[in-house]
PDB file of C-alpha atoms in Angstrom:
ATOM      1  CA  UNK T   1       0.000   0.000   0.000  1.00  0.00           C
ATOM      2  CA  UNK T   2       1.657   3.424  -0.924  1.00  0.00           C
ATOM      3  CA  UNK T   3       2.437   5.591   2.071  1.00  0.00           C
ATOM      4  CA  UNK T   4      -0.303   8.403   1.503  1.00  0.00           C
ATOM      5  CA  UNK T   5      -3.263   5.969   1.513  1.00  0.00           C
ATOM      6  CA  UNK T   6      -5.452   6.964   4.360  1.00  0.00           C
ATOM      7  CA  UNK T   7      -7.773   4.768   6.645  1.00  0.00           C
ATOM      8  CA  UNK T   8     -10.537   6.686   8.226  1.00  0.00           C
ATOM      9  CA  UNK T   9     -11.307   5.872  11.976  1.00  0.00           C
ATOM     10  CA  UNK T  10     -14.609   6.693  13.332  1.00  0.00           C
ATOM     11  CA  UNK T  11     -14.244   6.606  17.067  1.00  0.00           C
ATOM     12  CA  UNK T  12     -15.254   8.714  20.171  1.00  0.00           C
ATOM     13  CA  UNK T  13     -13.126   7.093  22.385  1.00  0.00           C
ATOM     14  CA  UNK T  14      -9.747   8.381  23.088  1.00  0.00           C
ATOM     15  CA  UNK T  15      -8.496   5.343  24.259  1.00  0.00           C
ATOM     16  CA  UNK T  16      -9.954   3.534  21.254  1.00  0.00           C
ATOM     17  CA  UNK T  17      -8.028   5.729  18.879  1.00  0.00           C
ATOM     18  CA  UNK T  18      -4.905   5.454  21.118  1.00  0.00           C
ATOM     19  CA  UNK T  19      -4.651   1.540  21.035  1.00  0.00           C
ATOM     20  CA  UNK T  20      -5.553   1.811  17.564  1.00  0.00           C
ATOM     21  CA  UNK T  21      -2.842   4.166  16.258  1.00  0.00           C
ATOM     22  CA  UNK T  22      -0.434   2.188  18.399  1.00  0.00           C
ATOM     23  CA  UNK T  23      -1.712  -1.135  16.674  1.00  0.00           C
ATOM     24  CA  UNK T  24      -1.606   0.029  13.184  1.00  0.00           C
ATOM     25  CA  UNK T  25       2.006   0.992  14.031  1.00  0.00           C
ATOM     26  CA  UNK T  26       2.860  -2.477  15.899  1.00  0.00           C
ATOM     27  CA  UNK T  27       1.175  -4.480  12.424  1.00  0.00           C
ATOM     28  CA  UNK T  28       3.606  -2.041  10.603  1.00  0.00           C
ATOM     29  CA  UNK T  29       0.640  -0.680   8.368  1.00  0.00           C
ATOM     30  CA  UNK T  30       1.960   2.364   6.168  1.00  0.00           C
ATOM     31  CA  UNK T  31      -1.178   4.639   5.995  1.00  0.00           C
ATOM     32  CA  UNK T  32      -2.166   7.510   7.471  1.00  0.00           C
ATOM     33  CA  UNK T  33      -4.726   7.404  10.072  1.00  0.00           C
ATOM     34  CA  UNK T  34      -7.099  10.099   9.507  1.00  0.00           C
ATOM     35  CA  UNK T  35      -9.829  10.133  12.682  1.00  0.00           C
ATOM     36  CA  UNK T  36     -13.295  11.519  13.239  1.00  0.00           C
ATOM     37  CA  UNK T  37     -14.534  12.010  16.681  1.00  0.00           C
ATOM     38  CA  UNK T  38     -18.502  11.176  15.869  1.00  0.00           C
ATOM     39  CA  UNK T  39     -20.443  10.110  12.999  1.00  0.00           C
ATOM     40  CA  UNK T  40     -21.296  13.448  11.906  1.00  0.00           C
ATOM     41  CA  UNK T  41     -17.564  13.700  11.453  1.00  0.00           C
ATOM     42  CA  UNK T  42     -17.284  11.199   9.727  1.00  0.00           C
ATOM     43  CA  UNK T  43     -20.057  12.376   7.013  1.00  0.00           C
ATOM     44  CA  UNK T  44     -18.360  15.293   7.108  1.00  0.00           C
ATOM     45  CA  UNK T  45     -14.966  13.939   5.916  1.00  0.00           C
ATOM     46  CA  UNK T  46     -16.546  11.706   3.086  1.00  0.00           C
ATOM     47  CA  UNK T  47     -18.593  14.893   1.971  1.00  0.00           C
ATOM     48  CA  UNK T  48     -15.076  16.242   0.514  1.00  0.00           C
ATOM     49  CA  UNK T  49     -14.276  19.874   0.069  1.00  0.00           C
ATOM     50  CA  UNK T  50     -17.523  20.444  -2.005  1.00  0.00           C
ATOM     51  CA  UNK T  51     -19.922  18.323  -0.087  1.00  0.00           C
ATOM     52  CA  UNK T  52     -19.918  16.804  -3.237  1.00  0.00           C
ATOM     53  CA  UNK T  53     -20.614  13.004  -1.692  1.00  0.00           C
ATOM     54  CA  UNK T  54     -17.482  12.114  -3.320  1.00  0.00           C
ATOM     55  CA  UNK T  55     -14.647   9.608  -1.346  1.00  0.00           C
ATOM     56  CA  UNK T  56     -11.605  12.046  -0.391  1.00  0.00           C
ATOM     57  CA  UNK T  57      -8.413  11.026  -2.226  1.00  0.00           C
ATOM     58  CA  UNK T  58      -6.181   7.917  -1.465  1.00  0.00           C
ATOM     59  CA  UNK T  59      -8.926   6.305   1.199  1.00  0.00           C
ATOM     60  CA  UNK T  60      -8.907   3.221   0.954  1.00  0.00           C
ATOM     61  CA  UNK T  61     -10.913   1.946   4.665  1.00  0.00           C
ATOM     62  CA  UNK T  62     -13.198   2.971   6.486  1.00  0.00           C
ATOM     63  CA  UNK T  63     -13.083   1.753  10.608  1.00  0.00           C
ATOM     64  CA  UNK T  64     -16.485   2.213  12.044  1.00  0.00           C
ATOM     65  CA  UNK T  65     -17.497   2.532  15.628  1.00  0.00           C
ATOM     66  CA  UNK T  66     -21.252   2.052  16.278  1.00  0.00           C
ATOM     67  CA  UNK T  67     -21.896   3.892  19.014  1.00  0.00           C
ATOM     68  CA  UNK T  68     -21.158   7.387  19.035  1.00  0.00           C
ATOM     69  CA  UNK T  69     -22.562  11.204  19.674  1.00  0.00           C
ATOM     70  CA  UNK T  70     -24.535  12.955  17.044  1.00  0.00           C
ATOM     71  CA  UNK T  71     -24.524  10.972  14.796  1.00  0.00           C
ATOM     72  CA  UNK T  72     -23.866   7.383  15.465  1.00  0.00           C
ATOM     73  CA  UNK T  73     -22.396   4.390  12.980  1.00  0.00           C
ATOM     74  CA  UNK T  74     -25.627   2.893  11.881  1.00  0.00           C
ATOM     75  CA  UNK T  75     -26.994   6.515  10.486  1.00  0.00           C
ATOM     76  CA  UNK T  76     -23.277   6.767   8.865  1.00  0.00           C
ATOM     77  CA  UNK T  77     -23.886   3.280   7.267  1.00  0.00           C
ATOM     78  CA  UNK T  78     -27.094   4.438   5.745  1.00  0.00           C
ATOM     79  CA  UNK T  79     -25.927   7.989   4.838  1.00  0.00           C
ATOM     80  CA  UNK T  80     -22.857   6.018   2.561  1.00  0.00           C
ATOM     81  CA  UNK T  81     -25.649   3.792   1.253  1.00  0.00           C
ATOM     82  CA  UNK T  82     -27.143   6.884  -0.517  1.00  0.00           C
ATOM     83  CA  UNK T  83     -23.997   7.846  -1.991  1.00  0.00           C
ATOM     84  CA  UNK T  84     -23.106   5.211  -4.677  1.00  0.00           C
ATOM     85  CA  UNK T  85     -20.406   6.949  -5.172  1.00  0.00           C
ATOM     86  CA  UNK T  86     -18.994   5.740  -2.060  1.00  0.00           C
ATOM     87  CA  UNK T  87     -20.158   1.934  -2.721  1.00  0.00           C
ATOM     88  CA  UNK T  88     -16.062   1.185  -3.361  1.00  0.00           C
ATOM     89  CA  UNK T  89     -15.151   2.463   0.519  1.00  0.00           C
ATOM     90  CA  UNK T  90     -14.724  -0.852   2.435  1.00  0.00           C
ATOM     91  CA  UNK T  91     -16.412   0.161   5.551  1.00  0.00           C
ATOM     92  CA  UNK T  92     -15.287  -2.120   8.378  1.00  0.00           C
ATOM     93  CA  UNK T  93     -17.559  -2.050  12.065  1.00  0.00           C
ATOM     94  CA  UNK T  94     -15.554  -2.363  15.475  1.00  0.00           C
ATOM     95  CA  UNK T  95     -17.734  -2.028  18.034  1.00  0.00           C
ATOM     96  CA  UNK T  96     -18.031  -3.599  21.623  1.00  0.00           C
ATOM     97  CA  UNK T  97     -21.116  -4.631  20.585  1.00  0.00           C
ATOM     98  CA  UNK T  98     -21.229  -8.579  19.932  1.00  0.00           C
ATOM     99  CA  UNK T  99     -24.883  -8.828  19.628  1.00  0.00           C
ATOM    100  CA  UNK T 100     -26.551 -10.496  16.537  1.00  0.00           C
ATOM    101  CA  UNK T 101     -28.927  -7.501  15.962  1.00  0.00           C
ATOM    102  CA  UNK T 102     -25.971  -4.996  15.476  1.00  0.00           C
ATOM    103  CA  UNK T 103     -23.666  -7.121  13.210  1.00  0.00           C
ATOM    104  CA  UNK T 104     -26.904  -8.468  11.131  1.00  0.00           C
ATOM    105  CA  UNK T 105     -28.137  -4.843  10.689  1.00  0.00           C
ATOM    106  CA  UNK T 106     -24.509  -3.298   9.990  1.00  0.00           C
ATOM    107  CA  UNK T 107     -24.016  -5.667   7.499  1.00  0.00           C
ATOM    108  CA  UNK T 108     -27.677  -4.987   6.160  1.00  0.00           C
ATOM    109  CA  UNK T 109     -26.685  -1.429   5.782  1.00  0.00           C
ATOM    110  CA  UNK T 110     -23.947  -2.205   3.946  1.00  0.00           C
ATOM    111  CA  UNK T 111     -20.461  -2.721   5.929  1.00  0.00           C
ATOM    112  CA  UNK T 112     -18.324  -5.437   4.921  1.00  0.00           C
ATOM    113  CA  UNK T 113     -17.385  -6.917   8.029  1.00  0.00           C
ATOM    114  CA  UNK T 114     -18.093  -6.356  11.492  1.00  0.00           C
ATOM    115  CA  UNK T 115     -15.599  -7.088  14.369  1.00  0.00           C
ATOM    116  CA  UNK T 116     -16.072  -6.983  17.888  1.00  0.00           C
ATOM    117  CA  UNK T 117     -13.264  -4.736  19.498  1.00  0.00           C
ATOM    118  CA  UNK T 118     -10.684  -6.958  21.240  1.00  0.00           C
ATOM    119  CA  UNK T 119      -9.804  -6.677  24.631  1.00  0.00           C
ATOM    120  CA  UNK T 120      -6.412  -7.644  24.712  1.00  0.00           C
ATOM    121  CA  UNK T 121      -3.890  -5.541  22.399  1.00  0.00           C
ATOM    122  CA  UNK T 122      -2.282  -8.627  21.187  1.00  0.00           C
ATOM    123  CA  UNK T 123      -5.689  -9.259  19.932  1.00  0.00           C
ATOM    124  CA  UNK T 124      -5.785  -6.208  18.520  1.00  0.00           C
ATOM    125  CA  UNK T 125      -2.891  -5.879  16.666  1.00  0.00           C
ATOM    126  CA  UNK T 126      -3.390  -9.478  15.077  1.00  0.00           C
ATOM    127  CA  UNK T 127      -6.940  -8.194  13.970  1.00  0.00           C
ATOM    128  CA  UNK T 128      -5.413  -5.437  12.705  1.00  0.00           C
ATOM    129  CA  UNK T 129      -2.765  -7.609  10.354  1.00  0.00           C
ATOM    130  CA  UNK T 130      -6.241  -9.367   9.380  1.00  0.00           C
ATOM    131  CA  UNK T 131      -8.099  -6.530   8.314  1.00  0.00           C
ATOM    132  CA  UNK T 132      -4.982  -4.848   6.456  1.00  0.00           C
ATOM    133  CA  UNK T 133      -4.408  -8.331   4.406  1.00  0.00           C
ATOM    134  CA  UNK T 134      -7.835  -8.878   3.442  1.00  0.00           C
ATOM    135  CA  UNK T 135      -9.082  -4.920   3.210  1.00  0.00           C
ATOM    136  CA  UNK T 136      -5.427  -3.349   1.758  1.00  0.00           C
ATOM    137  CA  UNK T 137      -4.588  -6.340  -0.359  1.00  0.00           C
ATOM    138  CA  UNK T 138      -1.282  -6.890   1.396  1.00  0.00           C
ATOM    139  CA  UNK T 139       0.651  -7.981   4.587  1.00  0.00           C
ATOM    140  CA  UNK T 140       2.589  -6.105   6.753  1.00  0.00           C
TER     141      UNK T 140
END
């Protein structure tokens, strides 16, 4: 993956963003991690510079907390659904949330995987090499 690709984190929590940063760096993924405190954020970012709907330049995935102020991951799901022009934008879900409901309704919505955040970093960092490999097309 070339070094200016970016991977867009949608995450409130500070700690979340910390471990994930530090993870990204452990699995040795080149990419820039560009983050969005909320949903709304989030929308925000994908809008572009014209709120033209269209995918900013060199993102290539999209990390995707559920629940979050605003706006939360669900209503960002549905708000990329009804820009096609987004339908490229792997959108990955990492929530806490491991109930059937969530993941069946994520994926409904359109996200291509869901994950339940690890607790462990270990954990985190191998899901990390996972996601890059099958998401990035390569290894770190």
């Amino acid at each position: 993956m070339a070094q200016d690709a970016k991977i867009l984190l949608a995450e409130d929590d500070d700690n979340d963003v910390f471990l994930m940063r530090a993870a990204l760096e452990r699995a040795e993924v080149v990419a820039e991690l560009v983050v969005a405190r909320d949903g709304q954020e989030a929308v925000e970012y994908l809008s572009g510079p014209n709120g033209n709907g269209h995918s900013p330049s060199k993102l290539r995935l999209m990390l995707l907390d559920l629940k979050m102020p605003r706006m939360d991951g669900f209503d960002v799901l549905s708000w990329i659904h009804n820009h096609p022009e987004l339908s490229d934008l792997p959108v990955v879900v990492l929530s806490s949330s491991s109930q059937e409901s969530d993941m069946s309704k994520a994926r409904t919505l359109g996200a291509r995987d869901y994950q339940v955040k690890p607790a462990d970093f270990h954990e985190l960092v191998r899901l990390v090499k996972e996601l890059h490999a099958r998401w990035l097309g390569q290894v770190a």
